[in-house]
mmCIF file of N, CA and C in Angstrom:
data_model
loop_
_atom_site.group_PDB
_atom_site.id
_atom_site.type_symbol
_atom_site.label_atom_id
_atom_site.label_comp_id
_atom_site.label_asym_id
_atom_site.label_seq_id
_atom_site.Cartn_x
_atom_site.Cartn_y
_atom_site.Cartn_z
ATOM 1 N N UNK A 238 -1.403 -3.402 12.315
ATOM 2 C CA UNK A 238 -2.659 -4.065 12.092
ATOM 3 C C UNK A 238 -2.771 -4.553 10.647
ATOM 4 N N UNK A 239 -2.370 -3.653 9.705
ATOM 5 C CA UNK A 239 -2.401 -4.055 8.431
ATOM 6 C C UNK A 239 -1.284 -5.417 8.055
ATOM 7 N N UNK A 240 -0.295 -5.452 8.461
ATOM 8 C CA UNK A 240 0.083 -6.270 8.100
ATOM 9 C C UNK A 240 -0.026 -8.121 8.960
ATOM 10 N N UNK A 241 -0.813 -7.508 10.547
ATOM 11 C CA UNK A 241 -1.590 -8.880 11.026
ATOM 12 C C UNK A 241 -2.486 -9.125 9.742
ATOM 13 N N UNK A 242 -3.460 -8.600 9.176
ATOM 14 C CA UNK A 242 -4.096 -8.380 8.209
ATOM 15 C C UNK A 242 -3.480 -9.009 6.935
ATOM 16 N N UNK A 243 -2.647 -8.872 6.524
ATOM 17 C CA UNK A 243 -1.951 -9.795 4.999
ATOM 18 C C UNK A 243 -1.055 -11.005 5.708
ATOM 19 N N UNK A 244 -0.654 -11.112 6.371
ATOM 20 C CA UNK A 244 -0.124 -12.294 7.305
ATOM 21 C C UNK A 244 -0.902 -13.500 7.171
ATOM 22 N N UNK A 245 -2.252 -12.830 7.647
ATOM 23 C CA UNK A 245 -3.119 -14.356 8.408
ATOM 24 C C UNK A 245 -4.374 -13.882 6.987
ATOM 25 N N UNK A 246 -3.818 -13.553 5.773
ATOM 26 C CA UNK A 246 -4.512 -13.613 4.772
ATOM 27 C C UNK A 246 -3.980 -14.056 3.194
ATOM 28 N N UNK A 247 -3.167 -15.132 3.568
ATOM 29 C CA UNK A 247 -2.003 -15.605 2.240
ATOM 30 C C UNK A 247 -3.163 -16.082 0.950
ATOM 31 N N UNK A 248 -1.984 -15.299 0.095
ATOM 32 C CA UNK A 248 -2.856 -15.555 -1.264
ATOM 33 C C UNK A 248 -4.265 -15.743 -1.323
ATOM 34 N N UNK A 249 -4.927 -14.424 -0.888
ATOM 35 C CA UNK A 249 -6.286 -13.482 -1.177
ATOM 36 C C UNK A 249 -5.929 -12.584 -1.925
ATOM 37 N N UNK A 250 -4.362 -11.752 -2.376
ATOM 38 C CA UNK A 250 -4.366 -10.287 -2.834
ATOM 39 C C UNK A 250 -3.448 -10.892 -3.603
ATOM 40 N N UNK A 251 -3.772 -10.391 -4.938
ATOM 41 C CA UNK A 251 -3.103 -10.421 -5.933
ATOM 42 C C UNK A 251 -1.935 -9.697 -6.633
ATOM 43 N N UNK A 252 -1.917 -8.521 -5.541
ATOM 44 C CA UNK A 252 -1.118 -7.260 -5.597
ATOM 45 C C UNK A 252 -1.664 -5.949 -4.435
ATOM 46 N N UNK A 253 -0.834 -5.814 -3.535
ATOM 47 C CA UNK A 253 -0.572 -4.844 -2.547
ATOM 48 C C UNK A 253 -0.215 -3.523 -3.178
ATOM 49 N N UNK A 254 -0.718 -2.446 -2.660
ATOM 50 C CA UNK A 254 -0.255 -0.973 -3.480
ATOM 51 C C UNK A 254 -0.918 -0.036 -2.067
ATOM 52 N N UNK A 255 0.833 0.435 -1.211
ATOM 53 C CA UNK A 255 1.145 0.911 -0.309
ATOM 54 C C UNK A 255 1.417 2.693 -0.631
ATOM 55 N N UNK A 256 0.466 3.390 -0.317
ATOM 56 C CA UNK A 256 0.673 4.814 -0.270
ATOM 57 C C UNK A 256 1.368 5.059 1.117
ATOM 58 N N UNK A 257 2.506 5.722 1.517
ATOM 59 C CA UNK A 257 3.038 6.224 2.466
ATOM 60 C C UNK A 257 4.030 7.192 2.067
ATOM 61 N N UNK A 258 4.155 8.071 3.337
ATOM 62 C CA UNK A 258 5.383 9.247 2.982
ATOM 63 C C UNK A 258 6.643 8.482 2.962
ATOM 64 N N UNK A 259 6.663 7.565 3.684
ATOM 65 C CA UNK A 259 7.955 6.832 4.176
ATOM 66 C C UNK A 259 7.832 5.639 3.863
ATOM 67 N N UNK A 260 8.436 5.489 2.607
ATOM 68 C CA UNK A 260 8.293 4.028 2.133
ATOM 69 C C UNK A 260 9.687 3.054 2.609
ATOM 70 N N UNK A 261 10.377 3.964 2.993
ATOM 71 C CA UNK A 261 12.229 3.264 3.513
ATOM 72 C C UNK A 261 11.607 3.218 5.214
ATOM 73 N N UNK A 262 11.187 2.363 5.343
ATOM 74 C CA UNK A 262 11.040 1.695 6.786
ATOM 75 C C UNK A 262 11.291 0.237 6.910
ATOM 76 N N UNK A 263 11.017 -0.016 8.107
ATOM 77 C CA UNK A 263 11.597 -1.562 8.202
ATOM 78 C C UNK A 263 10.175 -2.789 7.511
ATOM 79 N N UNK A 264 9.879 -2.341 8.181
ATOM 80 C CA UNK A 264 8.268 -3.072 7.921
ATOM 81 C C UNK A 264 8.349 -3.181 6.483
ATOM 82 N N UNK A 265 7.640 -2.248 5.455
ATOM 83 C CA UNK A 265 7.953 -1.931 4.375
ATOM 84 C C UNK A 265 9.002 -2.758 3.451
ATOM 85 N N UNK A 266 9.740 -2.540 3.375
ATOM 86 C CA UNK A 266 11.346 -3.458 3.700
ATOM 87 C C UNK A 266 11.175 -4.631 3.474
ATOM 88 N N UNK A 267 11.008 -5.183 5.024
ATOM 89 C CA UNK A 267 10.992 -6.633 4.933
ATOM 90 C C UNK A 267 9.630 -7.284 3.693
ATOM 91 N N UNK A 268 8.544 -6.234 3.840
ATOM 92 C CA UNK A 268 7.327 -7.251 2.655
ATOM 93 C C UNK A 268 7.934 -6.987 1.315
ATOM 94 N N UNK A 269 8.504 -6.245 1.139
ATOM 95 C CA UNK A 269 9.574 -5.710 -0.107
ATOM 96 C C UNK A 269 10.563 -6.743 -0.562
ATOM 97 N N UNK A 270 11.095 -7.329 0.298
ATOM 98 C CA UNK A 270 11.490 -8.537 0.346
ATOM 99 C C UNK A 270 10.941 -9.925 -0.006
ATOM 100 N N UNK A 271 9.977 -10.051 0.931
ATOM 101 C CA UNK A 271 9.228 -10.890 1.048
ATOM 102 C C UNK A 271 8.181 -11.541 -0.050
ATOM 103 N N UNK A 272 7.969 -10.118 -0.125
ATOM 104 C CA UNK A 272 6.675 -10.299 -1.687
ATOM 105 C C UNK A 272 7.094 -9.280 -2.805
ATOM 106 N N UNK A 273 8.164 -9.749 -2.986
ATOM 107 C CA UNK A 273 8.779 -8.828 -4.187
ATOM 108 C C UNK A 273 7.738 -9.650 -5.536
ATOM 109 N N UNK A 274 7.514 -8.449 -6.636
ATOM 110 C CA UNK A 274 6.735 -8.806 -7.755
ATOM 111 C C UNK A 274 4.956 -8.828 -7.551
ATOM 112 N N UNK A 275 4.909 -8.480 -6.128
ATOM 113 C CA UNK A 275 3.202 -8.228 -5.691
ATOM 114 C C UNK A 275 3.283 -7.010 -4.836
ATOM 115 N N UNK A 276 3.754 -6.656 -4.691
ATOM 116 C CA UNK A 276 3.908 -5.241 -3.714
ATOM 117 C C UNK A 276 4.416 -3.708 -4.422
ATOM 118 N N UNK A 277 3.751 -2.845 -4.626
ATOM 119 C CA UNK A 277 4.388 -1.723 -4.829
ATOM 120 C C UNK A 277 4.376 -0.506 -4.104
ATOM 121 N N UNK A 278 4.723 0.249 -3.634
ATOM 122 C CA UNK A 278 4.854 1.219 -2.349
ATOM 123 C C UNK A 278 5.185 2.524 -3.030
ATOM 124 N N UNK A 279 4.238 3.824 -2.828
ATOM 125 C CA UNK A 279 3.898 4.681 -3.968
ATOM 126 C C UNK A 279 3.945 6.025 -2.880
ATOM 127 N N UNK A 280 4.776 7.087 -3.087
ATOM 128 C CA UNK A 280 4.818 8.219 -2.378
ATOM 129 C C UNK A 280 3.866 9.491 -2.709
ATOM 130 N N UNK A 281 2.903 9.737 -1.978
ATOM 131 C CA UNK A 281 1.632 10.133 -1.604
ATOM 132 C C UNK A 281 1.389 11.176 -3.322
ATOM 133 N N UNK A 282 2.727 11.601 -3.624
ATOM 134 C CA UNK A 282 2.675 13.064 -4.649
ATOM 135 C C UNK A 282 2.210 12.155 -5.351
ATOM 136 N N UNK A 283 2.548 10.628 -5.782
ATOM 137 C CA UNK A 283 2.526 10.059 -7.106
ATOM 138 C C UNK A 283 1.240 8.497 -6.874
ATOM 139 N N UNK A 284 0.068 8.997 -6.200
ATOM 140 C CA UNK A 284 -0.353 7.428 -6.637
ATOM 141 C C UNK A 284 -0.804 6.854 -7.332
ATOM 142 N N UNK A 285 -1.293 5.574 -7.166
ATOM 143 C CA UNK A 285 -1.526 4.880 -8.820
ATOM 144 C C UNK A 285 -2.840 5.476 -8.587
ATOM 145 N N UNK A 286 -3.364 5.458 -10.609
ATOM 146 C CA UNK A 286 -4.637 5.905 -10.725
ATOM 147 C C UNK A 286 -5.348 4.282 -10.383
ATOM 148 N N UNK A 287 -6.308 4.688 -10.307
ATOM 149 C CA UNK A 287 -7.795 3.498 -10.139
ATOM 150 C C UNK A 287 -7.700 2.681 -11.317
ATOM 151 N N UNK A 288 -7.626 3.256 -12.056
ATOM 152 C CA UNK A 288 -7.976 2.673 -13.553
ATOM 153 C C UNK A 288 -6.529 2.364 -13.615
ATOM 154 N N UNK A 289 -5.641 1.903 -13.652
ATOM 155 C CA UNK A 289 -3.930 1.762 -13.183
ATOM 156 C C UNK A 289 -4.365 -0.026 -12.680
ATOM 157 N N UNK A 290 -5.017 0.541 -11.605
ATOM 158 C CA UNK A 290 -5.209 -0.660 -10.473
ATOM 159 C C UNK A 290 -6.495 -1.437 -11.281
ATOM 160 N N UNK A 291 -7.240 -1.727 -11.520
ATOM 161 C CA UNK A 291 -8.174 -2.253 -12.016
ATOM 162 C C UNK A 291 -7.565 -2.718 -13.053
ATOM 163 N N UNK A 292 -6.564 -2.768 -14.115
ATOM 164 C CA UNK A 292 -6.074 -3.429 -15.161
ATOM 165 C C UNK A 292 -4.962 -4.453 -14.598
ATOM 166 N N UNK A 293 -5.291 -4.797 -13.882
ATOM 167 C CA UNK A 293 -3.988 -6.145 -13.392
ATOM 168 C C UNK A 293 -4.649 -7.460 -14.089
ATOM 169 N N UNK A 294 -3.553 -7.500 -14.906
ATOM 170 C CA UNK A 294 -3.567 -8.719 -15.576
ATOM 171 C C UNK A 294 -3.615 -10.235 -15.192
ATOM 172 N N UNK A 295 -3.442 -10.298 -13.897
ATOM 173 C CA UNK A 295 -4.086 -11.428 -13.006
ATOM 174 C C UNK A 295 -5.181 -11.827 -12.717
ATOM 175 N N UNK A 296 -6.024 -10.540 -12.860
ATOM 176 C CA UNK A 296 -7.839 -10.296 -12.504
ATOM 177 C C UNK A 296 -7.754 -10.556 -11.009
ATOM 178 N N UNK A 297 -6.611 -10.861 -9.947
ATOM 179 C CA UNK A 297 -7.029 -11.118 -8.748
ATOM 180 C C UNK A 297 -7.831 -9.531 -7.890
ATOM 181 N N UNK A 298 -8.162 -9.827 -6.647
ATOM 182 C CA UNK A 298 -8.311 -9.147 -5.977
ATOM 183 C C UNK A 298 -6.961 -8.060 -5.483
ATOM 184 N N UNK A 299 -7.230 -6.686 -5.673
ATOM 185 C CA UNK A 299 -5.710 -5.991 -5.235
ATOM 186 C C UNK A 299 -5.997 -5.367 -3.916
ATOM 187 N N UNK A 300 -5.382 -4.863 -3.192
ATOM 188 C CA UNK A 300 -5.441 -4.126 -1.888
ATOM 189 C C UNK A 300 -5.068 -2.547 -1.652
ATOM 190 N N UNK A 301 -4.998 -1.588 -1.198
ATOM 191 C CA UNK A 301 -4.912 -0.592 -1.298
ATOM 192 C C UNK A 301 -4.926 0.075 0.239
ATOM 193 N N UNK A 302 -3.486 0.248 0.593
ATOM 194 C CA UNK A 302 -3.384 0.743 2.198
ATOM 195 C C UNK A 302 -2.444 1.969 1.505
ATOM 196 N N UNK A 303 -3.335 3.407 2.217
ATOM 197 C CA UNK A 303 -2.878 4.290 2.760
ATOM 198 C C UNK A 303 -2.592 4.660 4.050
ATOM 199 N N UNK A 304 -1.254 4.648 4.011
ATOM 200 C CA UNK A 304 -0.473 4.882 5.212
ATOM 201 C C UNK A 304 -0.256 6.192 5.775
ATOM 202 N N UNK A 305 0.066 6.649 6.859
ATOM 203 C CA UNK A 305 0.284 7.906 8.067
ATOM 204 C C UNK A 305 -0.265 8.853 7.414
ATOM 205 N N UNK A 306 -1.244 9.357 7.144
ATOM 206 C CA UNK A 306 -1.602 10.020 6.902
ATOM 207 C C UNK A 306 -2.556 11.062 8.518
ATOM 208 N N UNK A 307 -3.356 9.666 9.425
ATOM 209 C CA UNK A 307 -3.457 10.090 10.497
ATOM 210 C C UNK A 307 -2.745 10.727 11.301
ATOM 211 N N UNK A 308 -1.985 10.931 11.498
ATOM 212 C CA UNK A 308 -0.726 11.480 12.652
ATOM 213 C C UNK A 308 -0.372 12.526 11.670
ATOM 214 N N UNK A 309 -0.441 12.952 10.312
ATOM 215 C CA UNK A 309 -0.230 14.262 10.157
ATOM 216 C C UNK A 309 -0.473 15.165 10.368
ATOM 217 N N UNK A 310 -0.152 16.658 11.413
ATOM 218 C CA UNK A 310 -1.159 17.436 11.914
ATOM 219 C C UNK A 310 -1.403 18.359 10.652
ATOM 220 N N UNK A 311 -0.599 18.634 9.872
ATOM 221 C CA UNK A 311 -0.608 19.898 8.993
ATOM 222 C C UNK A 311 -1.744 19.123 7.976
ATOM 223 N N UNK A 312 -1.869 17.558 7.556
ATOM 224 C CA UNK A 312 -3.189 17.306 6.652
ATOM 225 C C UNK A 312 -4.372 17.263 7.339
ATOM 226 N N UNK A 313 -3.943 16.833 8.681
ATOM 227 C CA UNK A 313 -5.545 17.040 9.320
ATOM 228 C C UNK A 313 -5.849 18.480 9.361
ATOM 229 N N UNK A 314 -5.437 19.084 9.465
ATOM 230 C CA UNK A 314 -5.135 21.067 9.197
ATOM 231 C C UNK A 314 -6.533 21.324 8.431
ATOM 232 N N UNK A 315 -5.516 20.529 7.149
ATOM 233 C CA UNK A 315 -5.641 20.966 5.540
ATOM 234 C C UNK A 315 -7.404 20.735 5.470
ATOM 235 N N UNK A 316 -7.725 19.172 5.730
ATOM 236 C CA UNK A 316 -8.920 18.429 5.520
ATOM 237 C C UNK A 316 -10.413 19.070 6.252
ATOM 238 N N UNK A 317 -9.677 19.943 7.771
ATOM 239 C CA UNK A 317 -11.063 19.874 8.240
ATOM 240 C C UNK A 317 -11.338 21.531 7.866
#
């Protein structure tokens, strides 16, 4: 869904910043490819701070998808 979502939304985001456990996937990958120099993909221990993200020197709009986190049973565990 997210990426129907940046597809059929070209040049609105000024920079993509992907939290997932599994950043070596295909999907991933290919926008890695694709939009190399606007995309960064950040493993859950390490994400960017806010204030990180708010200093983009473009001033565009940035995006912010956290990934699988749903389907984890041990964080849904943790959370409720």
């Amino acid at each position: 869904m997210v990426f129907h979502l940046i597809k059929n939304s070209p040049n609105v985001y000024s920079h993509l910043h992907i939290i997932a456990r599994n950043g070596d996937q295909e999907l991933y990958n290919y926008m890695r490819d694709k939009l190399a120099g606007y995309i960064t993909i950040y493993d859950p221990s390490e994400p960017p701070r806010v204030d990180d993200i708010q200093k983009d020197p473009r001033g565009g709009i940035q995006l912010v998808i956290i990934d699988d986190y749903s389907s984890d049973k041990k964080l849904q565990h943790d959370i409720s």
